[in-house]
Coordinates of C-alpha atoms and ligand atoms in Angstrom, one line a residue:
X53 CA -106.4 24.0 -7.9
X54 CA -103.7 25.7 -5.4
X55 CA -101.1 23.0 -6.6
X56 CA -101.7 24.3 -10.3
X57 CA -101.6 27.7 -9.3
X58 CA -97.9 26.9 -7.3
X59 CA -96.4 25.5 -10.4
X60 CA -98.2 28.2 -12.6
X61 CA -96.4 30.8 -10.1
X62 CA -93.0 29.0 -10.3
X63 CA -93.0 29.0 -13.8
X64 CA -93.3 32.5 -14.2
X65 CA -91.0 33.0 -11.5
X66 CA -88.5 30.5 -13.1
X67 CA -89.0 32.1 -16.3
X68 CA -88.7 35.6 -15.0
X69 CA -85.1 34.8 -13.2
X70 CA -84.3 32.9 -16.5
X71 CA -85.2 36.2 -18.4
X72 CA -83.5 38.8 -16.4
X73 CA -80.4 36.3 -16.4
X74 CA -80.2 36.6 -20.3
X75 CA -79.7 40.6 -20.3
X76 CA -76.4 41.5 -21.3
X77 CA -74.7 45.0 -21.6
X78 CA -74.8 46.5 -25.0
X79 CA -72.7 49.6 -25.4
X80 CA -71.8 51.5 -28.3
X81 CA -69.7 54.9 -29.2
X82 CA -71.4 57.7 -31.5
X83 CA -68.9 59.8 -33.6
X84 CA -69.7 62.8 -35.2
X85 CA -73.3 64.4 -33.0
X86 CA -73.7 67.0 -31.0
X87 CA -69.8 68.3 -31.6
X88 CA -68.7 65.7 -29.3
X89 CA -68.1 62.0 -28.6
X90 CA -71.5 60.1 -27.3
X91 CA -72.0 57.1 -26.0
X92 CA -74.7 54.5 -24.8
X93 CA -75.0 51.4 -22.7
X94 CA -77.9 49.3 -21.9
X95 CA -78.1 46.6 -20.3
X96 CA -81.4 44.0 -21.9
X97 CA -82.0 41.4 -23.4
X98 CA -81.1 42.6 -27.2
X99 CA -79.0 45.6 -28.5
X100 CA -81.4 48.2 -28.7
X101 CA -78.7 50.6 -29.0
X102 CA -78.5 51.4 -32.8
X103 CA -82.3 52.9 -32.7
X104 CA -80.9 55.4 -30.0
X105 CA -77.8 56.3 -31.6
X106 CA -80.3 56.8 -35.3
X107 CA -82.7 59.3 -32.8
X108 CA -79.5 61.2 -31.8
X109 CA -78.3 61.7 -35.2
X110 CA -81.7 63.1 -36.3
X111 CA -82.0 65.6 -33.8
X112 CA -78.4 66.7 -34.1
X113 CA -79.8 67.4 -37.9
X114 CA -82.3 69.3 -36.4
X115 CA -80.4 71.2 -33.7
X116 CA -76.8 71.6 -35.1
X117 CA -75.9 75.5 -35.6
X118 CA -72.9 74.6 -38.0
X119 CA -74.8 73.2 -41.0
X120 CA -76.6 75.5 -42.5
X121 CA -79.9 73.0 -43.7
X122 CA -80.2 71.9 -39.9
X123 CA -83.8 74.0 -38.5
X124 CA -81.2 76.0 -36.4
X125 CA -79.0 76.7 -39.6
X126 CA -82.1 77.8 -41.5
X127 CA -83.7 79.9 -39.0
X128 CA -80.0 81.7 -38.2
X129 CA -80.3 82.2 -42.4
X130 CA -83.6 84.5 -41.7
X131 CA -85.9 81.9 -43.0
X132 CA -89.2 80.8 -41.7
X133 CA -89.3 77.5 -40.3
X134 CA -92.0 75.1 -40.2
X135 CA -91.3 73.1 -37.0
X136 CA -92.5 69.2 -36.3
X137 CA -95.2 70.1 -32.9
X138 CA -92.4 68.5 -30.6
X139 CA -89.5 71.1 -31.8
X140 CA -91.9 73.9 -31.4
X141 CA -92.6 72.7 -27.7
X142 CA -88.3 72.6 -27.1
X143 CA -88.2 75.9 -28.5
X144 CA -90.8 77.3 -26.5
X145 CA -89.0 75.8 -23.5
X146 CA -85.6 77.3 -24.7
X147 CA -87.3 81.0 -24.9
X148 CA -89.1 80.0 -21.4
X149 CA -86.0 79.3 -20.3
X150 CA -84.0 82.7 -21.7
X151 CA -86.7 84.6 -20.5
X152 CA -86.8 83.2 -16.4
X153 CA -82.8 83.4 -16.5
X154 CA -81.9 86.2 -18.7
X155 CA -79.2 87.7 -16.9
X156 CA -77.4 83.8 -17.2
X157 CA -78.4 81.9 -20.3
X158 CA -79.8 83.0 -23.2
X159 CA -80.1 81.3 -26.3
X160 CA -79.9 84.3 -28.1
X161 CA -75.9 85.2 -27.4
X162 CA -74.8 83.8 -30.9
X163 CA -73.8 86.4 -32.9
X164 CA -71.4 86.7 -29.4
X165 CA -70.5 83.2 -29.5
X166 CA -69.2 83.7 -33.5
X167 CA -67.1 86.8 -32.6
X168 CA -65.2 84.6 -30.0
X169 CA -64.9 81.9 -32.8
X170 CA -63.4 84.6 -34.3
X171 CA -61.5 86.1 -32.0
X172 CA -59.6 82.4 -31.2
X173 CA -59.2 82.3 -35.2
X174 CA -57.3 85.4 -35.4
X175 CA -55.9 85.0 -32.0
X176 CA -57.4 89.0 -31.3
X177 CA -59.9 90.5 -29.3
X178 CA -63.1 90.8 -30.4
X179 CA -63.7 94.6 -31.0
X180 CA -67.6 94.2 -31.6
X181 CA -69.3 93.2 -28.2
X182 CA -70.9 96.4 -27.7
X183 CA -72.7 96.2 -31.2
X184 CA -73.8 92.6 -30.6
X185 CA -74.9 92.8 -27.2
X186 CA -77.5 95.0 -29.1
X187 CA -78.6 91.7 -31.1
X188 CA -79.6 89.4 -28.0
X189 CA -82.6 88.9 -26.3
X190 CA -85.7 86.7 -26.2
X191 CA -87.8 89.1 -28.2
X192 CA -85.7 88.2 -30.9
X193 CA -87.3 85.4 -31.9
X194 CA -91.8 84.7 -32.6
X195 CA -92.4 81.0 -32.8
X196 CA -96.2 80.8 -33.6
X197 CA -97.7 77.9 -31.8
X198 CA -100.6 77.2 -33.3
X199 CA -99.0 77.0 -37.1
X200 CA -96.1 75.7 -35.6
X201 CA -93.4 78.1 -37.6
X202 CA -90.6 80.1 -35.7
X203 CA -88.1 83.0 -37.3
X204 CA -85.7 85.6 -35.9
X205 CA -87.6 89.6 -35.6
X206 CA -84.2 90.8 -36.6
X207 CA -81.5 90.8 -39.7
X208 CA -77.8 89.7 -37.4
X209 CA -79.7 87.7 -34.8
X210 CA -79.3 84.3 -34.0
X211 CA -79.5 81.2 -31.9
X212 CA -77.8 78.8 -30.2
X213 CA -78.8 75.6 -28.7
X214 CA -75.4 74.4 -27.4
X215 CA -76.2 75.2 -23.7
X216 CA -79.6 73.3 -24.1
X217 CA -79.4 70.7 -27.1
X218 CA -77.6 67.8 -25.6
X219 CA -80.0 67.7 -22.5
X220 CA -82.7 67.7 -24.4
X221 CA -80.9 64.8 -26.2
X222 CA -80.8 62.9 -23.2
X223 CA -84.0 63.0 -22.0
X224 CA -85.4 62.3 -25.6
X225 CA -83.3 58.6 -25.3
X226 CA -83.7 58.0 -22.0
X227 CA -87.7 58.3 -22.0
X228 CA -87.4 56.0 -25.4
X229 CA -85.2 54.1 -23.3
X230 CA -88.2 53.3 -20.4
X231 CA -90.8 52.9 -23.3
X232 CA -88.7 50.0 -24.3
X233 CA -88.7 48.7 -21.2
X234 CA -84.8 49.1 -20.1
X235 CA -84.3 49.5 -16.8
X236 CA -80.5 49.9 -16.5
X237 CA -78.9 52.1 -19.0
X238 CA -76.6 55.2 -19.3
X239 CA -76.3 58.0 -22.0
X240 CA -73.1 60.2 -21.8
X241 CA -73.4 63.0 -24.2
X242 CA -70.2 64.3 -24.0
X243 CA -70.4 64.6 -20.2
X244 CA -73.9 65.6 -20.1
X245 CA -75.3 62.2 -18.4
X246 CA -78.1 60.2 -18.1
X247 CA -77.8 57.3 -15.0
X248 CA -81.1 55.5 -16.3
X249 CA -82.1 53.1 -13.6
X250 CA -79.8 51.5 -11.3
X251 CA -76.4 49.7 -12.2
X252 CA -77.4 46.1 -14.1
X253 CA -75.8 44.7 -10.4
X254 CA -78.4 46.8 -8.5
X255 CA -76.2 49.0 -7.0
X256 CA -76.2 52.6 -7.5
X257 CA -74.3 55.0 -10.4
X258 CA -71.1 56.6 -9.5
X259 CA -70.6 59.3 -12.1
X260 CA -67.4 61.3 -11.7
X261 CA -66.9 64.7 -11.6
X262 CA -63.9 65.9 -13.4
X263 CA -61.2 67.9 -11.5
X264 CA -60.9 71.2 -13.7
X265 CA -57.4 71.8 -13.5
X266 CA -56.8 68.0 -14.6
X267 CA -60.3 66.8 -16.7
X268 CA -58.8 63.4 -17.4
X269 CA -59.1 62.5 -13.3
X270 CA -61.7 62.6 -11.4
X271 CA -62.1 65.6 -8.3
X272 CA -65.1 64.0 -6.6
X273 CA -68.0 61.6 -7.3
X274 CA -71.4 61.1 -7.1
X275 CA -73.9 57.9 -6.6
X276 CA -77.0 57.9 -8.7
X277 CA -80.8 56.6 -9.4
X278 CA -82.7 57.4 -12.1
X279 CA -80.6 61.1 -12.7
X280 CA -79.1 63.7 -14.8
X281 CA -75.6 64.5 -14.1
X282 CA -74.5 67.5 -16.1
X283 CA -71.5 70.1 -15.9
X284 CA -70.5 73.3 -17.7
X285 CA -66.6 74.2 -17.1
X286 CA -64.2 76.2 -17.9
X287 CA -62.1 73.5 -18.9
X288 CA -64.3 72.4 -21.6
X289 CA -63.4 74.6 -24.7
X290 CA -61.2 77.8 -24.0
X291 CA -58.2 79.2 -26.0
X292 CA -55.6 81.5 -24.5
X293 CA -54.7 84.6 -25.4
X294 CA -51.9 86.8 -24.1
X295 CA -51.8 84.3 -21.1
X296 CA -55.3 84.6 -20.4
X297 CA -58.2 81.9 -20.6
X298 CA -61.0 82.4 -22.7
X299 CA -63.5 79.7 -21.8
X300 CA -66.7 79.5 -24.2
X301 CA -69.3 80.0 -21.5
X302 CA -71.1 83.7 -22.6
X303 CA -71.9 86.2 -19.9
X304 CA -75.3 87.7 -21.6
X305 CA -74.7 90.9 -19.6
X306 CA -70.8 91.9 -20.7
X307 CA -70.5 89.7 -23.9
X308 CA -67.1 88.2 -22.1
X309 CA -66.7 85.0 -21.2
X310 CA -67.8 84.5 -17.9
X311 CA -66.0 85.4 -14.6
X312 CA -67.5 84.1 -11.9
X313 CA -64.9 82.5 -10.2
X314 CA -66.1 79.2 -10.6
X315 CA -64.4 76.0 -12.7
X316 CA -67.4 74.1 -13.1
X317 CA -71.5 73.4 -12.1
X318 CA -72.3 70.4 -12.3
X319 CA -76.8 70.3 -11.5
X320 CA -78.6 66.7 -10.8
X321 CA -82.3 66.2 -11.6
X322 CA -84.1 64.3 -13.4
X323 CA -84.9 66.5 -15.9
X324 CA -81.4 66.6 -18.1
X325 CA -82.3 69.5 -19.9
X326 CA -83.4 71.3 -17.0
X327 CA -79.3 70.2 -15.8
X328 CA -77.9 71.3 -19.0
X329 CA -79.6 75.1 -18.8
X330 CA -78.9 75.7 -15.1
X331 CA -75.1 74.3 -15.2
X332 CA -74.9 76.8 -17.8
X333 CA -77.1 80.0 -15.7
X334 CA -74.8 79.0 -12.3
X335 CA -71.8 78.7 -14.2
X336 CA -72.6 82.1 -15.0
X337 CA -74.0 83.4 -11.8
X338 CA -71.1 82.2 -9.7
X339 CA -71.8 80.9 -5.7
X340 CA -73.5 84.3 -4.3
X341 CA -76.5 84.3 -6.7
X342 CA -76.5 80.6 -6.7
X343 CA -79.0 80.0 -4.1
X344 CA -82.1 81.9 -5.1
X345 CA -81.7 79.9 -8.6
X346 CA -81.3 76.3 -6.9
X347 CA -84.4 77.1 -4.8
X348 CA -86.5 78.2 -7.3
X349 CA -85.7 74.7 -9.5
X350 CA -85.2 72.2 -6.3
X351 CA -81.9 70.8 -7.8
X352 CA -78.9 69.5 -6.8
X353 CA -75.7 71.0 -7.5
X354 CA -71.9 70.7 -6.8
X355 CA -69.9 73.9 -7.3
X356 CA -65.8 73.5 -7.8
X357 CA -64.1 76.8 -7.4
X358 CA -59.8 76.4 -7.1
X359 CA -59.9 73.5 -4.6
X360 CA -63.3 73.6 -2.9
X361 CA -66.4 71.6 -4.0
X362 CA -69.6 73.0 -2.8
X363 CA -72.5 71.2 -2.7
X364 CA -76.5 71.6 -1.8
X365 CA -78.1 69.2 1.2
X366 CA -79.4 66.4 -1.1
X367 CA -75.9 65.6 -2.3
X368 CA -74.7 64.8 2.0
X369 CA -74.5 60.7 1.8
X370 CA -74.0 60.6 -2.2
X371 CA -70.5 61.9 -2.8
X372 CA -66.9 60.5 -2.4
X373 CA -63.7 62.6 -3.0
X374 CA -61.2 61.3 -5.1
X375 CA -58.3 63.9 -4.7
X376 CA -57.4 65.3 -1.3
X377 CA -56.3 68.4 -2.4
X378 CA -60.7 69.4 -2.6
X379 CA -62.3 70.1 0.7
X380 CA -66.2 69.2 0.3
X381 CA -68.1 72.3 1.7
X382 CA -71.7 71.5 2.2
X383 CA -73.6 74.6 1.5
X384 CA -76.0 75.6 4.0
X385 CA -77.6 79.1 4.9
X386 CA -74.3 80.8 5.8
X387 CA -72.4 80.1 3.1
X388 CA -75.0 80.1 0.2
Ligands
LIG243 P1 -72.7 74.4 -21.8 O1 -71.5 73.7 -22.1 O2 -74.0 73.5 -21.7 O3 -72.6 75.3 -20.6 O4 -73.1 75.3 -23.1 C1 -72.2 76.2 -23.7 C2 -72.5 76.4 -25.1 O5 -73.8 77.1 -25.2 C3 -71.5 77.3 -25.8 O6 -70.6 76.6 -26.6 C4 -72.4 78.3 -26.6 O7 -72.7 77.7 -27.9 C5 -73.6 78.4 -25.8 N1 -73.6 79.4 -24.8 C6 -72.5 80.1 -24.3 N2 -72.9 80.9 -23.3 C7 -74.3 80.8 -23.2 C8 -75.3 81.4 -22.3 N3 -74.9 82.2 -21.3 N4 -76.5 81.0 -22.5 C9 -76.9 80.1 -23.4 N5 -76.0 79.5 -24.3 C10 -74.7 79.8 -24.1
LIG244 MG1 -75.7 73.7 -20.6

């Protein structure tokens, strides 16, 4: 009986190493979603990754504010939408969200964001802030939960889920990613990140941080388990304009672009939609009404403003610099 049970335990030990020996890395590139370039690696024992690139290209139907038949399209159009119970849940987090943070992100800024389309169009100022500050708010839009329908209160308001969308992207693909079993994976959503697991050698994630004066190299980086990585920047999507940068990061209380004196947030948790609205809100807030925000959450952030890199307690063993023209600042209570 104990010999049988040895060889019982060695076979499912044999066939366990034998098992995990056969997973291989399967990555692929996603063109066309989410206004950016995508891509996702797993590493398992079959390429799973065409059933996460078909989710992401269904919910960038659904959350797209450029075509006009996505459920963001038609509610922007005035119409009454009838939502699937999981889109009125993100909604209700996205209003949740305006509403605790309202002075930083705000889903409701669009009319603002197409008058700085605009304005980079016709290479002008935009002379109608004042008149579409008037449009945003939260109260702008009633989402009935128990019929699951949403619309917008008010003819010239609408939505935008650009600060939100690809976070909630990521955590929709990496929980499918642990139903399936994967332990090692990684979703980059155009630089919003998911670090799923460990490394397939065990080891920990080192995502980098882009320098914002130079995005193509790295100004610091940071080891990972199991975590979001995602950063809002000025660097991301700006045109100039009489010398001047205008980056496409809203400040809900002027209707400018925002000028906090940072280059870039980048918020760790998790949650990656949780990263994806507070990069966003501490992009916005800037490094003096930083801490209140971080405490309130419990996240991790790094800060880069010209050549410092702040960063919150959590982050003191994770991060390596990889230009020595940053100095790493940790932030503590005399600086934050
Ligand atoms: P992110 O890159 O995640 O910071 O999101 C920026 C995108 O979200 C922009 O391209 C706009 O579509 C939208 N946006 C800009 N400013 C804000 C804001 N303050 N709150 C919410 N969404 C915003
Ligand atoms: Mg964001």
């Amino acid at each position: 009986m104990k010999h049988r049970f040895i060889l019982i335990s060695f076979i499912v030990i044999a066939a366990g190493i034998l098992f995990i020996g056969r997973n291989k890395t399967y990555s692929r590139d996603i063109y066309g979603t989410f206004d950016t370039l995508c891509s996702i690696s797993v590493h398992s024992a079959s390429d799973t990754t065409e059933q996460y690139e078909n989710l992401l290209r269904e919910l960038d139907r659904k959350l797209n504010a450029h075509t006009s038949d996505s459920l963001v399209g038609r509610l922007n159009s005035g119409e009454t939408v009838t939502l699937a119970p999981e889109m009125t849940d993100f909604l209700c987090t996205a209003v949740s969200y305006t509403n605790m943070l309202s002075d930083y992100f705000d889903i409701t800024v669009n009319p603002i964001v197409e008058s700085w389309a605009k304005a980079e169009e016709n290479s002008a100022l935009p002379d109608d802030i004042p008149q579409k500050l008037k449009l945003t708010g939260a109260d702008c839009i009633h989402i009935d939960i128990d019929n699951n329908t949403a619309q917008l209160k008010e003819d010239g308001t609408s939505i935008t889920l650009g600060a939100i969308a690809k976070g909630y992207a990521a955590n929709v693909i990496a929980d499918k990613m642990r139903q399936d079993g994967i332990s090692s994976g990684l979703v980059n959503l155009g630089g919003n990140i998911y670090a799923l697991g460990k490394k397939p050698d065990g080891s920990e994630w080192n995502i980098a941080i882009s320098d914002p004066k130079n995005s193509a190299q790295a100004a610091v980086t940071v080891k990972c388990t199991d975590k979001a990585v995602v950063t809002s920047g000025d660097y991301e999507r700006y045109f100039e304009l009489n010398g001047k940068r205008y980056h496409h990061i809203i400040d809900p209380k002027t209707g400018y672009p925002s000028e906090s004196g940072l280059n870039s947030v980048t918020v760790i948790d998790r949650d990656a939609e949780l990263c994806d609205v507070l990069s966003t809100a501490l992009f916005v807030a800037g490094l003096d009404e930083a801490k209140s925000i971080i405490e309130k959450f419990s996240v991790d952030a790094i800060f880069i403003e010209n050549n410092n890199i702040y960063y919150t307690e959590g982050l003191r063993d994770k991060l390596i610099l990889n230009n020595e023209k940053f100095t790493l600042i940790p932030l503590n209570q005399n600086n934050l």
